[in-house]
PDB file of C-alpha atoms and ligand atoms in Angstrom:
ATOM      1  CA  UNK A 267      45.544 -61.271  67.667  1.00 53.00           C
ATOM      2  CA  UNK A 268      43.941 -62.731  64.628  1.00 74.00           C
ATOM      3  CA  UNK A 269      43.395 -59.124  62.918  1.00 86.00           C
ATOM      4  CA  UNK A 270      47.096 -57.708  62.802  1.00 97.00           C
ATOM      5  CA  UNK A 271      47.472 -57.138  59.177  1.00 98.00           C
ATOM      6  CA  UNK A 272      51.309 -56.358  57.536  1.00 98.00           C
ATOM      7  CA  UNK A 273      52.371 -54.606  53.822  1.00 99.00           C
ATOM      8  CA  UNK A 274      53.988 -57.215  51.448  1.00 99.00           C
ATOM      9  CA  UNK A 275      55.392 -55.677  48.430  1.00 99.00           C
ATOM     10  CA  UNK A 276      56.918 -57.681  45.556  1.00 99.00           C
ATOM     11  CA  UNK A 277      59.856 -55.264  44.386  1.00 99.00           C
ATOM     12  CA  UNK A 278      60.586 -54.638  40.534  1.00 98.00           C
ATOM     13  CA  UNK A 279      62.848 -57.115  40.507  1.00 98.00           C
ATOM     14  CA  UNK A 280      60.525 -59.786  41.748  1.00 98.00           C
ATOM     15  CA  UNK A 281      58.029 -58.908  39.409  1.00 98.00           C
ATOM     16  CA  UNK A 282      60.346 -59.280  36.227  1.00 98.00           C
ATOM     17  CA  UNK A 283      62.177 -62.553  37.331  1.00 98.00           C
ATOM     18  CA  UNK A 284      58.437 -64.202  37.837  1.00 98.00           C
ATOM     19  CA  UNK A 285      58.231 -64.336  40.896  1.00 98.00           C
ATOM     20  CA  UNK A 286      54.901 -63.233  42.041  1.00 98.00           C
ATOM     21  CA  UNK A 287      52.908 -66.366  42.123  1.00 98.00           C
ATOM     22  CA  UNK A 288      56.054 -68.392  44.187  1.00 98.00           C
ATOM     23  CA  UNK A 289      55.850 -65.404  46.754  1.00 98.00           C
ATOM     24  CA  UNK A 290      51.823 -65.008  47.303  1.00 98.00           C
ATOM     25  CA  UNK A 291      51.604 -68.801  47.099  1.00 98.00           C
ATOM     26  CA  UNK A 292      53.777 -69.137  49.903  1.00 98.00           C
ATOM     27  CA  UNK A 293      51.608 -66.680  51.730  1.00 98.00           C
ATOM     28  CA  UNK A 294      48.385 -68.454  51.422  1.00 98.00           C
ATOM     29  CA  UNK A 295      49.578 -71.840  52.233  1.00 98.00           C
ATOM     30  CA  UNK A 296      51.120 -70.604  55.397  1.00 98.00           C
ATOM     31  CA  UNK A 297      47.669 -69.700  56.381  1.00 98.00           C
ATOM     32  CA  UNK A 298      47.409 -65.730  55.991  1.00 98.00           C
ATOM     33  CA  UNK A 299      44.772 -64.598  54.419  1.00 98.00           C
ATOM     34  CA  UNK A 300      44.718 -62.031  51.241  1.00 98.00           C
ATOM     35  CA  UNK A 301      43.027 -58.253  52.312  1.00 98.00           C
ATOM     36  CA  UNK A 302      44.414 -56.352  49.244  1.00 98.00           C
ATOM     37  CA  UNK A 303      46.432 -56.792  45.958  1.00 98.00           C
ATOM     38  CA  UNK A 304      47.496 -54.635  43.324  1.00 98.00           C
ATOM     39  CA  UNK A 305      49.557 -53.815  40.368  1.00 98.00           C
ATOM     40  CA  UNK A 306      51.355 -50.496  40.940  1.00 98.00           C
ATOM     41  CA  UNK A 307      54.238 -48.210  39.430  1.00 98.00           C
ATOM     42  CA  UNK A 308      54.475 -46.261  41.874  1.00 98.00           C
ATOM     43  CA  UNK A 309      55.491 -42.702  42.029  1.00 98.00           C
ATOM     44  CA  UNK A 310      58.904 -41.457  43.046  1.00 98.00           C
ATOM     45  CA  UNK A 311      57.081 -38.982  45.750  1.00 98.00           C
ATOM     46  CA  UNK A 312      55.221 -42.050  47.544  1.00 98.00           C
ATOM     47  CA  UNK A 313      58.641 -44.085  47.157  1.00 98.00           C
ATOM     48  CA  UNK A 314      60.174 -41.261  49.249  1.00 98.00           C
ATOM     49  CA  UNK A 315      57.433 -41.199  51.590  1.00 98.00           C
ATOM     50  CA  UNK A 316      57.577 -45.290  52.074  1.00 98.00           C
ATOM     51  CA  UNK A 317      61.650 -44.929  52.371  1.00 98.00           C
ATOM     52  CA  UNK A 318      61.276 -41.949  54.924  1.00 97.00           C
ATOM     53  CA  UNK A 319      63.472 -43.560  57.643  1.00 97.00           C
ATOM     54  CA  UNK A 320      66.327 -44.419  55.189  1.00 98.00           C
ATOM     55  CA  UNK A 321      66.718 -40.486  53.507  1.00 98.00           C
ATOM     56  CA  UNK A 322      69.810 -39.974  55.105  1.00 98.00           C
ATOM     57  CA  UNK A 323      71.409 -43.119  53.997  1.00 98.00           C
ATOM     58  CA  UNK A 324      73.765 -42.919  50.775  1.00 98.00           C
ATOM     59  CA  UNK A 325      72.221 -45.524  49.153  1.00 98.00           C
ATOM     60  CA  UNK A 326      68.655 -43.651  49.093  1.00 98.00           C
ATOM     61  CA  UNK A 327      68.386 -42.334  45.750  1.00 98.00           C
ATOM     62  CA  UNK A 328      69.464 -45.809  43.969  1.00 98.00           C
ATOM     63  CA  UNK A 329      67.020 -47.441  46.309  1.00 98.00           C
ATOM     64  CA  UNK A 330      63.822 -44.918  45.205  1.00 98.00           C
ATOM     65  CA  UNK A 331      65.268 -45.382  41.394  1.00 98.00           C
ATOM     66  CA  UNK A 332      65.347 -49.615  41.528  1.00 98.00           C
ATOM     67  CA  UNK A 333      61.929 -48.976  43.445  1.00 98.00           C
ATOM     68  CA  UNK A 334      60.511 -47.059  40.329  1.00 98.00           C
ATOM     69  CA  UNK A 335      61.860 -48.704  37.790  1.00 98.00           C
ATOM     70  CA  UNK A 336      58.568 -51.489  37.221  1.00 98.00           C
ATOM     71  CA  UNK A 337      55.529 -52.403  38.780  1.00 98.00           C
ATOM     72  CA  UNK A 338      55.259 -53.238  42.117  1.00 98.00           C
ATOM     73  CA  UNK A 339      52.736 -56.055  43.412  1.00 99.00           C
ATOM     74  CA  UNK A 340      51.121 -54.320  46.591  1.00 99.00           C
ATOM     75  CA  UNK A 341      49.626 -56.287  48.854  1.00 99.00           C
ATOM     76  CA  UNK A 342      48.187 -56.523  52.297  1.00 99.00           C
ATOM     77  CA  UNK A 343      47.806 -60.368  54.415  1.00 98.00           C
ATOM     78  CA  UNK A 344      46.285 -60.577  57.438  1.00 98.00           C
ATOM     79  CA  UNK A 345      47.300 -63.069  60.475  1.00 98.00           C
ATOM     80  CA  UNK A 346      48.362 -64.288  63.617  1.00 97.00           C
ATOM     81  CA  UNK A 347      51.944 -62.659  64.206  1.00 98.00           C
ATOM     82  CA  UNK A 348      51.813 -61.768  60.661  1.00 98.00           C
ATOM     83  CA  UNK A 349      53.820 -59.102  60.638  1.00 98.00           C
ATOM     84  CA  UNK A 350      56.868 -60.856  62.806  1.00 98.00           C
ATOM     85  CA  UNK A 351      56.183 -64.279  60.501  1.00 98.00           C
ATOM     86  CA  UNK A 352      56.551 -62.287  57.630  1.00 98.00           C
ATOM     87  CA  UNK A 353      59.624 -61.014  58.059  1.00 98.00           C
ATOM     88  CA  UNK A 354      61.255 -64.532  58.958  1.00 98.00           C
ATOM     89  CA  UNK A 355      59.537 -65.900  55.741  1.00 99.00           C
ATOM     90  CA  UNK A 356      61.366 -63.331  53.994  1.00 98.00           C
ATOM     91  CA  UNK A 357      64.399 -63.674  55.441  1.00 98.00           C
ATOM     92  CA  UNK A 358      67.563 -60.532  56.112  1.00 98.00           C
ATOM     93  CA  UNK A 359      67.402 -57.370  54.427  1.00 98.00           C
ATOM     94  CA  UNK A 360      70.921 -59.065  52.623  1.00 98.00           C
ATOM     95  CA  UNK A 361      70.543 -61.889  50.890  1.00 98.00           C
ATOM     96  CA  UNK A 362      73.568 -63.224  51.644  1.00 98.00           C
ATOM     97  CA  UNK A 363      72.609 -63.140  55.453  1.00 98.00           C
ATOM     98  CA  UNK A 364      69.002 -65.346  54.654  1.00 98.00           C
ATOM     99  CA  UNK A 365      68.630 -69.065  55.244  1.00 98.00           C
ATOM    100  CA  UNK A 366      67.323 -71.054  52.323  1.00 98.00           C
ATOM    101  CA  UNK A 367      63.635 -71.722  52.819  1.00 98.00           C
ATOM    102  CA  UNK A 368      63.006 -68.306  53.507  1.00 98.00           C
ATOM    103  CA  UNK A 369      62.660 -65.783  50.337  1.00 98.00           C
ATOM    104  CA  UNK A 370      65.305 -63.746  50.139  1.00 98.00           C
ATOM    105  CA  UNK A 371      67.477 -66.884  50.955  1.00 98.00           C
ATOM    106  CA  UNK A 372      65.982 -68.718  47.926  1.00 98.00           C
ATOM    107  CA  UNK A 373      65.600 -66.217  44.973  1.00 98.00           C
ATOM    108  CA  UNK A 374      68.411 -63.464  45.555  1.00 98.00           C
ATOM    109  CA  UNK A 375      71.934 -62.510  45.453  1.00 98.00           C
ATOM    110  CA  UNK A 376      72.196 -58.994  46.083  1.00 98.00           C
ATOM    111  CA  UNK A 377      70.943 -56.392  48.944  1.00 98.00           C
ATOM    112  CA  UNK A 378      70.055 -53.687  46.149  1.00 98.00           C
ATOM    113  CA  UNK A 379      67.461 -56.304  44.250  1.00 98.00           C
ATOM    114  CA  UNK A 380      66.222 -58.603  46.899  1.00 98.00           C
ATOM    115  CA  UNK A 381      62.935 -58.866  45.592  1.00 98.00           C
ATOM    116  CA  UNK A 382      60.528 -58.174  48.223  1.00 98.00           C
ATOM    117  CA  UNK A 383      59.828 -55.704  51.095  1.00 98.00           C
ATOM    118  CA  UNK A 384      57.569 -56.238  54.087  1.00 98.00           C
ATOM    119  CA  UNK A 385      56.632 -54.066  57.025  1.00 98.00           C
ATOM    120  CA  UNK A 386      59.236 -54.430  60.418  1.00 98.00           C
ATOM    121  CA  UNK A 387      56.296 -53.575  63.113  1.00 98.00           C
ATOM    122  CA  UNK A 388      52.748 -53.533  63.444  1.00 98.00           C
ATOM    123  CA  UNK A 389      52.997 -49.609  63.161  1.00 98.00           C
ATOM    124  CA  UNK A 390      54.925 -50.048  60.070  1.00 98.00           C
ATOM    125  CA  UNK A 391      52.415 -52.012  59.114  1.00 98.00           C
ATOM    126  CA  UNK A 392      49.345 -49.593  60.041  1.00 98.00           C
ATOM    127  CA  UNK A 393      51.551 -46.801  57.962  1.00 98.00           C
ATOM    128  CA  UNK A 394      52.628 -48.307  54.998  1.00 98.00           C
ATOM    129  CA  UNK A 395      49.114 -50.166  54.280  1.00 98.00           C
ATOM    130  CA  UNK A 396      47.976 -46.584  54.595  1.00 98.00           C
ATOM    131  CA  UNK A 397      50.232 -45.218  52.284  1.00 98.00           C
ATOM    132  CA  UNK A 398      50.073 -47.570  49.220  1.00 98.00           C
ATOM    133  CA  UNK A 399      46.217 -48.247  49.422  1.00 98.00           C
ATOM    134  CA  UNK A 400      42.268 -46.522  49.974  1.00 98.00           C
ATOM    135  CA  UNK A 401      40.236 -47.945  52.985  1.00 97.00           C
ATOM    136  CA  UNK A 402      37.721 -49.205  50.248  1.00 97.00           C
ATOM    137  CA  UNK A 403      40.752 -51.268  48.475  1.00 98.00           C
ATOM    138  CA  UNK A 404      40.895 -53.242  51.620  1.00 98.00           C
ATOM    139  CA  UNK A 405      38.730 -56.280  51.710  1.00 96.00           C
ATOM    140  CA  UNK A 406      36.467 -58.159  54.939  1.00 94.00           C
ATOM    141  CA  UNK A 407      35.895 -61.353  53.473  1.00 96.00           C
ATOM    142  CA  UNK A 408      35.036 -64.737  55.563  1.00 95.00           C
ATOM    143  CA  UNK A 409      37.993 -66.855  55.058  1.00 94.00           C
ATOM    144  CA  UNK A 410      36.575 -70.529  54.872  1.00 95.00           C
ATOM    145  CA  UNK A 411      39.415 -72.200  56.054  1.00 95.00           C
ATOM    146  CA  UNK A 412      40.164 -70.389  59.308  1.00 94.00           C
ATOM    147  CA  UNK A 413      38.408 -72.730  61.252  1.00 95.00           C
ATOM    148  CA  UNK A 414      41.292 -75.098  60.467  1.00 96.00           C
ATOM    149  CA  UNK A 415      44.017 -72.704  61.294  1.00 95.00           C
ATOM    150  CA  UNK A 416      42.796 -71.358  64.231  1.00 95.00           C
TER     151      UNK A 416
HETATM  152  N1  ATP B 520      73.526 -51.246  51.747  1.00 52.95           N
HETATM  153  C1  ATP B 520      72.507 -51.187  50.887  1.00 52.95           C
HETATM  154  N2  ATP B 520      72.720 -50.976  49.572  1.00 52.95           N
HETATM  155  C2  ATP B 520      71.695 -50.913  48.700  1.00 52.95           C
HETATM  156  N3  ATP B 520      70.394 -51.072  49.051  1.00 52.95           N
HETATM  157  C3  ATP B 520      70.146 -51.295  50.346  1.00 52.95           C
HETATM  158  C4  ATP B 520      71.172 -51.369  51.335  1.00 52.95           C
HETATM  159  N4  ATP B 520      70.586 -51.606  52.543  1.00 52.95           N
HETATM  160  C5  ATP B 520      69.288 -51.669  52.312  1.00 52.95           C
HETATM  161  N5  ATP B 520      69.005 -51.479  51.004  1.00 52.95           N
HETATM  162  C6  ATP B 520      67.692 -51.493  50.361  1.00 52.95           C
HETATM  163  O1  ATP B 520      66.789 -50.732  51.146  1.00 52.95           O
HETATM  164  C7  ATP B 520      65.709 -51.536  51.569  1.00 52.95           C
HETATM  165  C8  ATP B 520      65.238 -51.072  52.915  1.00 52.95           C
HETATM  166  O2  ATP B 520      66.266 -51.251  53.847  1.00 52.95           O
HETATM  167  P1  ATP B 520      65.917 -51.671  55.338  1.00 52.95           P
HETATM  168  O3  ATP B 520      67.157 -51.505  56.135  1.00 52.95           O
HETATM  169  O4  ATP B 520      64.660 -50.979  55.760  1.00 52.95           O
HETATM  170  O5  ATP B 520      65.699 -53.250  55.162  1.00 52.95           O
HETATM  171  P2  ATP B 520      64.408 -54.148  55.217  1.00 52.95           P
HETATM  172  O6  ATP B 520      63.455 -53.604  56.217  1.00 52.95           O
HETATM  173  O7  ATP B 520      64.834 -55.557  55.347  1.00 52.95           O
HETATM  174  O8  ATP B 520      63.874 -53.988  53.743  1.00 52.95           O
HETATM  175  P3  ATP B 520      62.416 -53.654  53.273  1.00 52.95           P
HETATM  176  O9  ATP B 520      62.053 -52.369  53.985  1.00 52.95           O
HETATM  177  O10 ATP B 520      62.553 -53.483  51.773  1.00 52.95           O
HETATM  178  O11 ATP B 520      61.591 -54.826  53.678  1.00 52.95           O
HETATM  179  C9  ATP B 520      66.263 -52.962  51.516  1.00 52.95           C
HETATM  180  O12 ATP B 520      65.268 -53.948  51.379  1.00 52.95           O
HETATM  181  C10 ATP B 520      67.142 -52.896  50.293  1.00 52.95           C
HETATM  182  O13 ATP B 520      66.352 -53.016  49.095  1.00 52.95           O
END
């Protein structure tokens, strides 16, 4: 339903090529509404904790290193289908394989910097916003314009 809520992060990468208000602008005109933001360089123990799934993979260690290189804009948007609509919005894990329109597909080249990261299921979702933020970082606000969207 209306509450499913998903983790959007804007990688290092994003951050430094500008690409922060692009990415969150294309989130609230879509119709999701903000819960959470934030400004993070985050540590290499949570990046192994978010990454959990891919520690046997040989690209792990580069991955945790590009992750920790800069800030990181946290965030947390809340929907209908959010989490699936998310993850067409920003596009395949490899750039090469995303449409333009979507993301990844617009602002990317390269699997190892493809700017953003969102959550692949609603238990993802329920993890990760766990992970990167406190319950009381989490915001219930009215959004004026759901009337119009739902
Ligand atoms: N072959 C690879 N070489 C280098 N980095 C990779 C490779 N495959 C994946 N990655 C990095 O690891 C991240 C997580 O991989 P995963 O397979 O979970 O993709 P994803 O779910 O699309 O990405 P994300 O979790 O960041 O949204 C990718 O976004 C990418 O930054």
């Amino acid at each position: 339903g209306v509450s499913e809520r998903t983790f959007i992060a804007v990688k290092p990468d994003g951050v430094q090529r500008k690409l922060v208000g692009e990415i969150t602008h294309r989130f609230e005109k879509k119709g999701f509404k903000l819960v959470a933001l934030k400004l993070v360089q985050a540590s290499e123990d949570l990046l192994k904790e978010h990454y959990w799934d891919l520690r046997s993979k040989p690209f792990f260690t580069e991955l945790v290193s590009y992750m920790n290189s800069g800030p990181i804009v946290a965030m947390v948007w809340e929907g209908l289908d959010v989490v699936k609509t998310a993850r067409k919005m920003l596009g395949e894990t490899n750039p090469a394989d995303s449409l333009p329109g979507t993301i990844r597909g617009d602002y990317c080249v390269e699997v190892g910097r493809n700017v953003i990261h969102g959550s692949d299921s609603v238990l993802s979702a329920q993890r990760e916003i766990s992970l990167w933020f406190r319950h009381n970082e989490l915001h219930c606000w009215e959004d004026s314009s759901s009337r119009w969207i739902y």
